[in-house]
Short mmCIF file of C-alpha atoms and ligand atoms in Angstrom, two decimals:
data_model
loop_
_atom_site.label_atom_id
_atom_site.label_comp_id
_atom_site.label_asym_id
_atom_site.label_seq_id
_atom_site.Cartn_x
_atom_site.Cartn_y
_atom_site.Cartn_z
CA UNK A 1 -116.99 -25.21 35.13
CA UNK A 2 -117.35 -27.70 37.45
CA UNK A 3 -120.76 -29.58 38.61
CA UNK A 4 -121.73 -27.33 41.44
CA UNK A 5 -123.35 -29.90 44.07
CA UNK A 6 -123.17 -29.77 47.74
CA UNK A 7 -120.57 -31.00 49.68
CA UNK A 8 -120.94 -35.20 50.78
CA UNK A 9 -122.99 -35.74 54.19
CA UNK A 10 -119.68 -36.38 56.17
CA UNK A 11 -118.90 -32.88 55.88
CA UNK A 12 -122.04 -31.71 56.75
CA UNK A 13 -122.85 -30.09 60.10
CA UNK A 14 -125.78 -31.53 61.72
CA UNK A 15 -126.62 -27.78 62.80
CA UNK A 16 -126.69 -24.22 61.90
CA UNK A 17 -127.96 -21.37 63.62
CA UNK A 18 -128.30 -18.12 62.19
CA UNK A 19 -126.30 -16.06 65.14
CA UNK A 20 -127.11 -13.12 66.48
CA UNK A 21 -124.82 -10.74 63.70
CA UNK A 22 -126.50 -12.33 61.21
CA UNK A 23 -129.63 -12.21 62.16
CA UNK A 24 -129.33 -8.31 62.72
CA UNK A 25 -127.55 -8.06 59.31
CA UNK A 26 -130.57 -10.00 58.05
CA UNK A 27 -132.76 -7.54 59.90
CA UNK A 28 -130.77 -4.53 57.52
CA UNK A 29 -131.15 -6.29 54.29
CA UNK A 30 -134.78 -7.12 54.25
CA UNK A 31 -135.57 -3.37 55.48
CA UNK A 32 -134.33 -2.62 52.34
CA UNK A 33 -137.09 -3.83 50.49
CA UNK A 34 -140.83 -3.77 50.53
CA UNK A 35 -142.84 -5.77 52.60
CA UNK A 36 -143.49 -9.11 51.20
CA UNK A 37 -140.38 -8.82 49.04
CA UNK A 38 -137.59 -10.15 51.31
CA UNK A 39 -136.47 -12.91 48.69
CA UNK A 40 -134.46 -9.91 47.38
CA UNK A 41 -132.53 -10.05 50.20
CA UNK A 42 -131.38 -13.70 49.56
CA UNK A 43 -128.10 -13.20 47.94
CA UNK A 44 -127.01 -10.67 50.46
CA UNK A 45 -128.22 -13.05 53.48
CA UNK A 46 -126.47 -16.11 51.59
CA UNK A 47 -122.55 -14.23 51.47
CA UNK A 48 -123.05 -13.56 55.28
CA UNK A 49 -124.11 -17.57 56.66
CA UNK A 50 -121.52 -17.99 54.19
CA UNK A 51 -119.12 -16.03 56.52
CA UNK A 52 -120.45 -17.36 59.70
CA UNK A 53 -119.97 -20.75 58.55
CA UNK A 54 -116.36 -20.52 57.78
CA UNK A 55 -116.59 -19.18 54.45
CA UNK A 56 -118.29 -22.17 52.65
CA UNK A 57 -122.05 -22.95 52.50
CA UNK A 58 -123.18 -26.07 54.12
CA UNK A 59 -127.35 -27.81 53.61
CA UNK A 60 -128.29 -26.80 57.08
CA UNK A 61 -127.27 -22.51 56.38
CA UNK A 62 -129.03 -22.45 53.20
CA UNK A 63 -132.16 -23.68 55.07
CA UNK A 64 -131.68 -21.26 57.90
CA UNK A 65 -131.51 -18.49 55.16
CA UNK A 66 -134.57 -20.07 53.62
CA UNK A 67 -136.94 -20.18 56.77
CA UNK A 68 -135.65 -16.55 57.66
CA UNK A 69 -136.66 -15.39 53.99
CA UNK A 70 -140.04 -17.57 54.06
CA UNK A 71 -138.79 -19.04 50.94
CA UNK A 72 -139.02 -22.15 49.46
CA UNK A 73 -135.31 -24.18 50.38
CA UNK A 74 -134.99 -25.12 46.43
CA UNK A 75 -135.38 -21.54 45.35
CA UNK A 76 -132.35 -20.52 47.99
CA UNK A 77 -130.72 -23.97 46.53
CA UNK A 78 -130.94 -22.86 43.11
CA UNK A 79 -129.39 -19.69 43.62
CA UNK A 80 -126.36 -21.13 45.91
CA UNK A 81 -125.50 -23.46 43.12
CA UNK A 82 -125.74 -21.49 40.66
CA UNK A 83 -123.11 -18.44 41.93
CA UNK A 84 -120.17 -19.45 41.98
CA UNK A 85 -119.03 -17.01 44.88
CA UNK A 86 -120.54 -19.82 47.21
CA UNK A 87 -118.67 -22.20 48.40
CA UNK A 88 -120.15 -25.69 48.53
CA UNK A 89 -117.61 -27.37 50.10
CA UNK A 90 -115.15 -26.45 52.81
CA UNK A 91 -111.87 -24.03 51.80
CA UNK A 92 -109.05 -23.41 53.55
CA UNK A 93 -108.71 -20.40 56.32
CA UNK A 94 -106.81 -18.79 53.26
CA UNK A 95 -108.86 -19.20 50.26
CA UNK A 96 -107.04 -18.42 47.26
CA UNK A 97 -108.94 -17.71 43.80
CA UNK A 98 -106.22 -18.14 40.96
CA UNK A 99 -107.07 -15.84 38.06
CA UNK A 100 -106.45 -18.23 34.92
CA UNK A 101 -107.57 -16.26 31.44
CA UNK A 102 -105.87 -15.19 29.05
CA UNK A 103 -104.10 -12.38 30.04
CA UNK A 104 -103.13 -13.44 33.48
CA UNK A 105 -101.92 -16.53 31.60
CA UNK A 106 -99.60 -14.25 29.44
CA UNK A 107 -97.97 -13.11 31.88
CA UNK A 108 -96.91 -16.71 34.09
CA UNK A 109 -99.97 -17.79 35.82
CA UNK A 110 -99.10 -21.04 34.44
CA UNK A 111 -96.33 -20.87 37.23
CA UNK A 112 -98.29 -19.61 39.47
CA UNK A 113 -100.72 -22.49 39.02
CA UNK A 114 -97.64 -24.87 39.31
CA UNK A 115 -96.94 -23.12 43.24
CA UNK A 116 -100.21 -23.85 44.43
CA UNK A 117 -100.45 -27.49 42.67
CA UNK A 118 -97.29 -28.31 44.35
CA UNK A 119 -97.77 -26.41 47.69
CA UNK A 120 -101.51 -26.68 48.48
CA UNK A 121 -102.54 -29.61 46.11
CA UNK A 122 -105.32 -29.94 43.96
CA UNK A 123 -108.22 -27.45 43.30
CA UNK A 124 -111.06 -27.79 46.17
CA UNK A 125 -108.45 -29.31 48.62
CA UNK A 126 -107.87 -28.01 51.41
CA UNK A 127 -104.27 -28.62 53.15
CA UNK A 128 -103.65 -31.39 56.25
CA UNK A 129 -103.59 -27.70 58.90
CA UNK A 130 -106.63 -26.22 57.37
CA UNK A 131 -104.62 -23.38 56.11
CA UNK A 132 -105.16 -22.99 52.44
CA UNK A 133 -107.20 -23.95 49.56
CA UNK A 134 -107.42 -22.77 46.40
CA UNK A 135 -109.84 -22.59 42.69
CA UNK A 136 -108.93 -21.41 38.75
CA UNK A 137 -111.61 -18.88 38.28
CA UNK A 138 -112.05 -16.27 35.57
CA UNK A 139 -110.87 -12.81 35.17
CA UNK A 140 -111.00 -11.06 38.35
CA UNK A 141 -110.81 -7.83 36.77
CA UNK A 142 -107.33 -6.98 37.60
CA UNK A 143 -105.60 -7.58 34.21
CA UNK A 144 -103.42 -5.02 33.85
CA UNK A 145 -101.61 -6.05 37.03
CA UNK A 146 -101.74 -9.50 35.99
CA UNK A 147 -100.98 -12.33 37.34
CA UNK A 148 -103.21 -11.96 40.67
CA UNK A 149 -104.98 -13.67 42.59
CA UNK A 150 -107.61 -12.92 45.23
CA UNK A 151 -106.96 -14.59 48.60
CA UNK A 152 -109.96 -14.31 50.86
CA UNK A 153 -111.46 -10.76 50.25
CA UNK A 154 -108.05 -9.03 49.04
CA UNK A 155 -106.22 -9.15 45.17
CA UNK A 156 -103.00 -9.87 45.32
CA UNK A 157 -101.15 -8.39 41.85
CA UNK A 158 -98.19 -8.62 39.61
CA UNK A 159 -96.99 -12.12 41.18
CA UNK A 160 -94.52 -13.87 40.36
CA UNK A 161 -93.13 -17.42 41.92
CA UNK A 162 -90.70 -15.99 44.61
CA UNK A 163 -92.81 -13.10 45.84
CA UNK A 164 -95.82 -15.62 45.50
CA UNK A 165 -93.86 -18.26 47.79
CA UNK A 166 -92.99 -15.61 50.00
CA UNK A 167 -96.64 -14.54 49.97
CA UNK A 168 -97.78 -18.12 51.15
CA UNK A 169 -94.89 -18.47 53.73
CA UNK A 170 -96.14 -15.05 55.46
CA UNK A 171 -99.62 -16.29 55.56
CA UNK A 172 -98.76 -19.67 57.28
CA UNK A 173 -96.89 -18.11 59.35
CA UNK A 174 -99.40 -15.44 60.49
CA UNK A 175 -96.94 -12.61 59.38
CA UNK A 176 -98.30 -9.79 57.90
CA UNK A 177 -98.36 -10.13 54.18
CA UNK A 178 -98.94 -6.32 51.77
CA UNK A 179 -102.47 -6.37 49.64
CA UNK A 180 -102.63 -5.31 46.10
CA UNK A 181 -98.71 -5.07 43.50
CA UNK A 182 -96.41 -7.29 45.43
CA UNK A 183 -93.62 -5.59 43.10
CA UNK A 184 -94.51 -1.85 44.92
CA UNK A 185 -96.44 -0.59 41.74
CA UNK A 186 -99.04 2.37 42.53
CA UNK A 187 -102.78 0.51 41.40
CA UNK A 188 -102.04 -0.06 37.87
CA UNK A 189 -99.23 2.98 37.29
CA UNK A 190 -96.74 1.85 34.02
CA UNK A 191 -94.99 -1.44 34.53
CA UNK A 192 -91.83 0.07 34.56
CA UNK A 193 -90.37 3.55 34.03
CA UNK A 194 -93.42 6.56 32.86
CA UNK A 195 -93.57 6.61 29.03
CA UNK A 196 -97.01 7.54 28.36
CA UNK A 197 -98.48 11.20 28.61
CA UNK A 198 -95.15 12.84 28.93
CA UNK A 199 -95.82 15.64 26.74
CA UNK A 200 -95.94 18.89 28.52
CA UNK A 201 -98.52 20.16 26.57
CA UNK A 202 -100.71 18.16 27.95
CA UNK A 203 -100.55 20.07 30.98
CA UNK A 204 -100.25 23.83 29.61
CA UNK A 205 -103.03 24.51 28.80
CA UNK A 206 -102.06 24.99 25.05
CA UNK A 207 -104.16 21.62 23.48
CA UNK A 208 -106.86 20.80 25.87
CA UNK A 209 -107.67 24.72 25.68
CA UNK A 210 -107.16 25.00 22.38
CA UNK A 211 -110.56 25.27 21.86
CA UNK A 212 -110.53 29.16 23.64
CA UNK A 213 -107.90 29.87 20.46
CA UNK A 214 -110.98 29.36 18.26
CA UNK A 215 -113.13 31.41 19.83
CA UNK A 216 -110.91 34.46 19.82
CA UNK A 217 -110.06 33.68 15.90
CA UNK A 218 -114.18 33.55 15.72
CA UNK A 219 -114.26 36.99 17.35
CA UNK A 220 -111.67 38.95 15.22
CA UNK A 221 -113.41 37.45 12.21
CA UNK A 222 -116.19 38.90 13.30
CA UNK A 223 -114.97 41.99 13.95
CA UNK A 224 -113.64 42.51 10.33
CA UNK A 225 -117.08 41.42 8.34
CA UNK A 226 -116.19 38.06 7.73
CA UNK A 227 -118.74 36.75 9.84
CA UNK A 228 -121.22 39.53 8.10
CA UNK A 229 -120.57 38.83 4.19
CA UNK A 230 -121.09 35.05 5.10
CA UNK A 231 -124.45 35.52 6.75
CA UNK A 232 -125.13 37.30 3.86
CA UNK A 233 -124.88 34.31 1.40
CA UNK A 234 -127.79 32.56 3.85
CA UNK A 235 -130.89 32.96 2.41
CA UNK A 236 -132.92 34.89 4.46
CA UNK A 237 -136.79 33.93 3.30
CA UNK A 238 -136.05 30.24 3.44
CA UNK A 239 -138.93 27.85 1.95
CA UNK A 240 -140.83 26.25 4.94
CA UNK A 241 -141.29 22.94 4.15
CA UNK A 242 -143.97 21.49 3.29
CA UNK A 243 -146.68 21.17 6.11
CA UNK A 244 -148.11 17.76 5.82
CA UNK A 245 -144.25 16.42 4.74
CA UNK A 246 -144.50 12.99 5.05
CA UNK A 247 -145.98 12.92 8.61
CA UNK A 248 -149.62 12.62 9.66
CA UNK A 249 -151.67 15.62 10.47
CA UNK A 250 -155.16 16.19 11.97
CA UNK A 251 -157.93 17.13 9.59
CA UNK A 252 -161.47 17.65 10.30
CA UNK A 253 -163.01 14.73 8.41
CA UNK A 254 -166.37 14.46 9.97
CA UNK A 255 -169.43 17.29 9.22
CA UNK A 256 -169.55 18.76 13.18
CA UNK A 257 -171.41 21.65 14.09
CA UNK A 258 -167.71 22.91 16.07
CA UNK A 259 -165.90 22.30 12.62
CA UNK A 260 -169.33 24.60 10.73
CA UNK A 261 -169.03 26.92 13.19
CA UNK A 262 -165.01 26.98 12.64
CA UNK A 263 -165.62 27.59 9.00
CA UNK A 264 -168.06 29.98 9.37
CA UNK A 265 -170.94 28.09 7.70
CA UNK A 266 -174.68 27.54 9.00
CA UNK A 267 -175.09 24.58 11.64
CA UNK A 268 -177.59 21.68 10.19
CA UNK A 269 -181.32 22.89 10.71
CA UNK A 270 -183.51 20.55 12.94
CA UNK A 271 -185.87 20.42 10.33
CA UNK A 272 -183.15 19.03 7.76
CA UNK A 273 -181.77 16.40 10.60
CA UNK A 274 -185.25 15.07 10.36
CA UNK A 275 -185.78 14.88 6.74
CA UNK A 276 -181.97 12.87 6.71
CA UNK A 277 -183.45 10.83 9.25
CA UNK A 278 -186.09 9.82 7.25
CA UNK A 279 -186.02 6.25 5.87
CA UNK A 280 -188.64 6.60 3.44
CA UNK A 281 -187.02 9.42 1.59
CA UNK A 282 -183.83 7.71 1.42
CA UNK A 283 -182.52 6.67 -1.85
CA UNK A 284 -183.43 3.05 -3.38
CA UNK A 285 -181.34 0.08 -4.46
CA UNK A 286 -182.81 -1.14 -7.07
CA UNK A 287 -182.79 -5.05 -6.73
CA UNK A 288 -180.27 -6.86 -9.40
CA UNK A 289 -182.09 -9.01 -12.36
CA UNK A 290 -181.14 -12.52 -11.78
CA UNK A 291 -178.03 -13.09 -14.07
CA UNK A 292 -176.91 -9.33 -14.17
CA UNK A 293 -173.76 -8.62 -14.50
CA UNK A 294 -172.36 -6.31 -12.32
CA UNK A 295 -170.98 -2.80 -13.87
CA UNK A 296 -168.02 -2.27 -14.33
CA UNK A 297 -165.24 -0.64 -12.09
CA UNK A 298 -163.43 1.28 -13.99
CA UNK A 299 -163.30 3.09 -17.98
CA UNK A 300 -161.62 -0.59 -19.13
CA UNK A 301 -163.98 -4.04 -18.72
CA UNK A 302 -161.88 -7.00 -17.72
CA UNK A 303 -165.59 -8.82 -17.65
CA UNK A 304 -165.16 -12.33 -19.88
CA UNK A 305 -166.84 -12.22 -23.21
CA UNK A 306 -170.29 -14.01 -23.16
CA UNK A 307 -169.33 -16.83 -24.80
CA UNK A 308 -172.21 -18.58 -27.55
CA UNK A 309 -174.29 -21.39 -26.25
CA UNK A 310 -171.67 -24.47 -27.19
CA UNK A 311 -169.07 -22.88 -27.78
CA UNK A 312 -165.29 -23.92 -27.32
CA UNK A 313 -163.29 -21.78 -25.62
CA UNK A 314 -160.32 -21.39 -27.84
CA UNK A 315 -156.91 -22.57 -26.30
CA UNK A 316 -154.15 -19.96 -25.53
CA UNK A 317 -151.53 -20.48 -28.36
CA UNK A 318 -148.97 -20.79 -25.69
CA UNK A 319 -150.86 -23.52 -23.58
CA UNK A 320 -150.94 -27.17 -23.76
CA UNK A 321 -154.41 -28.84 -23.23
CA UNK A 322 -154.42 -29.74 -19.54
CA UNK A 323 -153.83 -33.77 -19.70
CA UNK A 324 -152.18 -34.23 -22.99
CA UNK A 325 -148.32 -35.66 -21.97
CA UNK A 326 -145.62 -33.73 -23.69
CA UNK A 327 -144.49 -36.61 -25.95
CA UNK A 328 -147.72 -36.98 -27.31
CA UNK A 329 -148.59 -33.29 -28.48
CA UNK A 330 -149.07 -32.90 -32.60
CA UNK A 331 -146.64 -30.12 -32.85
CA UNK A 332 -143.64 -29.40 -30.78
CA UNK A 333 -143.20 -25.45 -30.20
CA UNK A 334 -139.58 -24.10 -29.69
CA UNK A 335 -140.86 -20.85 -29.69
CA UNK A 336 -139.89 -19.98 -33.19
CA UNK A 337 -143.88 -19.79 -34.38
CA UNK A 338 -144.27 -16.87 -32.07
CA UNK A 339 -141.84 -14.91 -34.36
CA UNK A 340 -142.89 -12.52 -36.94
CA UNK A 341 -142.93 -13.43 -40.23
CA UNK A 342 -140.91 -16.83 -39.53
CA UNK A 343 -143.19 -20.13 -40.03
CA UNK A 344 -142.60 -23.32 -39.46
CA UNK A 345 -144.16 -26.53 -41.55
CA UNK A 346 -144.35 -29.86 -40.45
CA UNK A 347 -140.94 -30.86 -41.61
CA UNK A 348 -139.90 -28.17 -39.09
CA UNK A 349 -138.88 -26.11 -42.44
CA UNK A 350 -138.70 -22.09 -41.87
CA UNK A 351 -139.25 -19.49 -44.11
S1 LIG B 401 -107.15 -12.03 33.24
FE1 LIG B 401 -106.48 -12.20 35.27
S2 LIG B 401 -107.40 -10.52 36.19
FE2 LIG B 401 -108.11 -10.37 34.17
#
């Protein structure tokens, strides 16, 4: 896509004025909303100064639209750059959007493309008499009658480079030109001759209703005990599952006189609130002897050994003293000495 900047300061008007149309359109649009939020109403308010103006958007509209909005002229800026449905520059009285993807392009917009370049000129030029202009855009939505191209506010389908030239010939000449298949196709009908949904039944009745059939096969089943000997292979106590089953249910954790009197047991006495309120009858921790080791957790002690005043802690067979390199270690292991019944001497001899 092209930079989208507006048009040079020659071709600006030194005016605009939002007229009186628009200003009651404007009126329309920003009822819409709730007060404070007429910004909303920007886009709709840009499209029509972009109609007043001759169907392009010059400096001086998109300030008009921003003082009638009480917005900020770089927010309205920022959104009339950035859609590419307004102009920046002026088109021609017939502005023609050329639909170039894919499967327009499959079908000769290429030659299209080559009409216009040789009839109107380049993209964003508009001819000597003001007539035409033109722009590649995207997909216009109207692939299956592809090519097409929109000319003003109309799609113009299934072109090709006569009934295009003719198309542009009418329009100069103020003639009155036929919107939509210029090859008399109904919408977007079969190209050619009807070769799709012929079958007639399709429209007897006999496969979209098929599913009435079943109902009557369901019913005579029924009526001769099929239906009866298989709901008698359901099982007809089936297990509940399991309440809790995975999910998380309510219980009453906490001791609550609602949940004693739910179970039917005595609420706590006043007199035995007091006595568990009682800090002097509560139970003692005794203070830890200074060195104590704490008891254990669990049946198994994981607590170290007390280890004899000096000493050594004996190194793991299968770990090198911290700081001795590698190449200096006595013995070298390969892991054979941690074999049973295989030693090794210092000739690196088994037996
Ligand atoms: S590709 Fe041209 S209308 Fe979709």
């Amino acid at each position: 896509m092209a930079v989208r900047k507006l048009a040079p300061e020659n071709m600006q008007p030194e005016s605009f004025v939002l007229s009186a149309e628009t200003e009651a359109f404007a009126e329309k649009e920003i009822a819409k909303y709730p007060p404070g939020r007429q910004a909303s109403a920007v886009i709709a308010l840009l499209t029509k100064a972009q109609e007043q103006a001759g169907g392009w958007l010059p400096r001086k509209a998109i300030e008009a639209v921003a003082a009638r909005l009480d917005m900020p002229v770089i927010r309205v800026m920022e959104v009339a750059t950035f859609y590419t449905m307004f102009n920046l520059e002026p088109v021609g009285k017939y502005f023609i959007q050329f639909c170039g993807t894919t499967p327009c392009v499959l079908r000769g917009a290429g030659d299209i493309k080559k009409v216009l370049e040789r009839r109107v000129g380049d993209q964003n030029h508009v001819t000597a008499d003001g007539t035409f202009s033109w722009l590649e855009v995207e997909c216009l939505g109207a692939c299956s009658n592809a090519p097409m191209v929109q000319i003003n506010d109309d799609y113009y389908e299934d072109l090709t480079t006569e009934n295009f030239e003719k198309l542009l010939d009418d329009l100069a000449a103020g003639r009155p030109v036929k919107v939509g298949s210029q090859i008399g196709r109904n919408r977007s009908e079969p190209f050619e001759a009807v070769n799709t949904l012929q079958d007639p039944a399709l429209y007897d009745g006999s496969v979209v209703g098929a599913w009435r059939k079943r109902f009557e096969e369901q019913a005579k089943a029924a009526e001769t005990g099929e239906t009866a000997a298989a709901m008698a292979s359901v099982p007809q106590e089936a297990k509940a599952a399991k309440p809790t089953a995975g999910r998380p249910i309510e219980s009453d954790v906490a001791d609550t006189p609602a949940k004693r009197a739910k179970e039917g047991e005595k609420p706590v006495s006043t007199a035995d609130q007091k006595e568990a309120a009682d800090s002097s009858k509560a139970t003692k921790v005794e203070p830890k002897e200074a060195g104590a080791q704490p008891p254990p957790q669990s049946g198994k002690s994981y607590v170290a050994s007390p280890k004899k005043e000096g000493q050594a802690v004996p190194a793991s067979p299968t770990t090198p003293s911290a700081g001795t390199p590698p190449a200096q270690a006595e013995t070298r292991r390969d892991g054979s000495e941690s074999k049973p019944g295989v030693v090794v001497d210092k000739d690196n001899k088994s037996s």
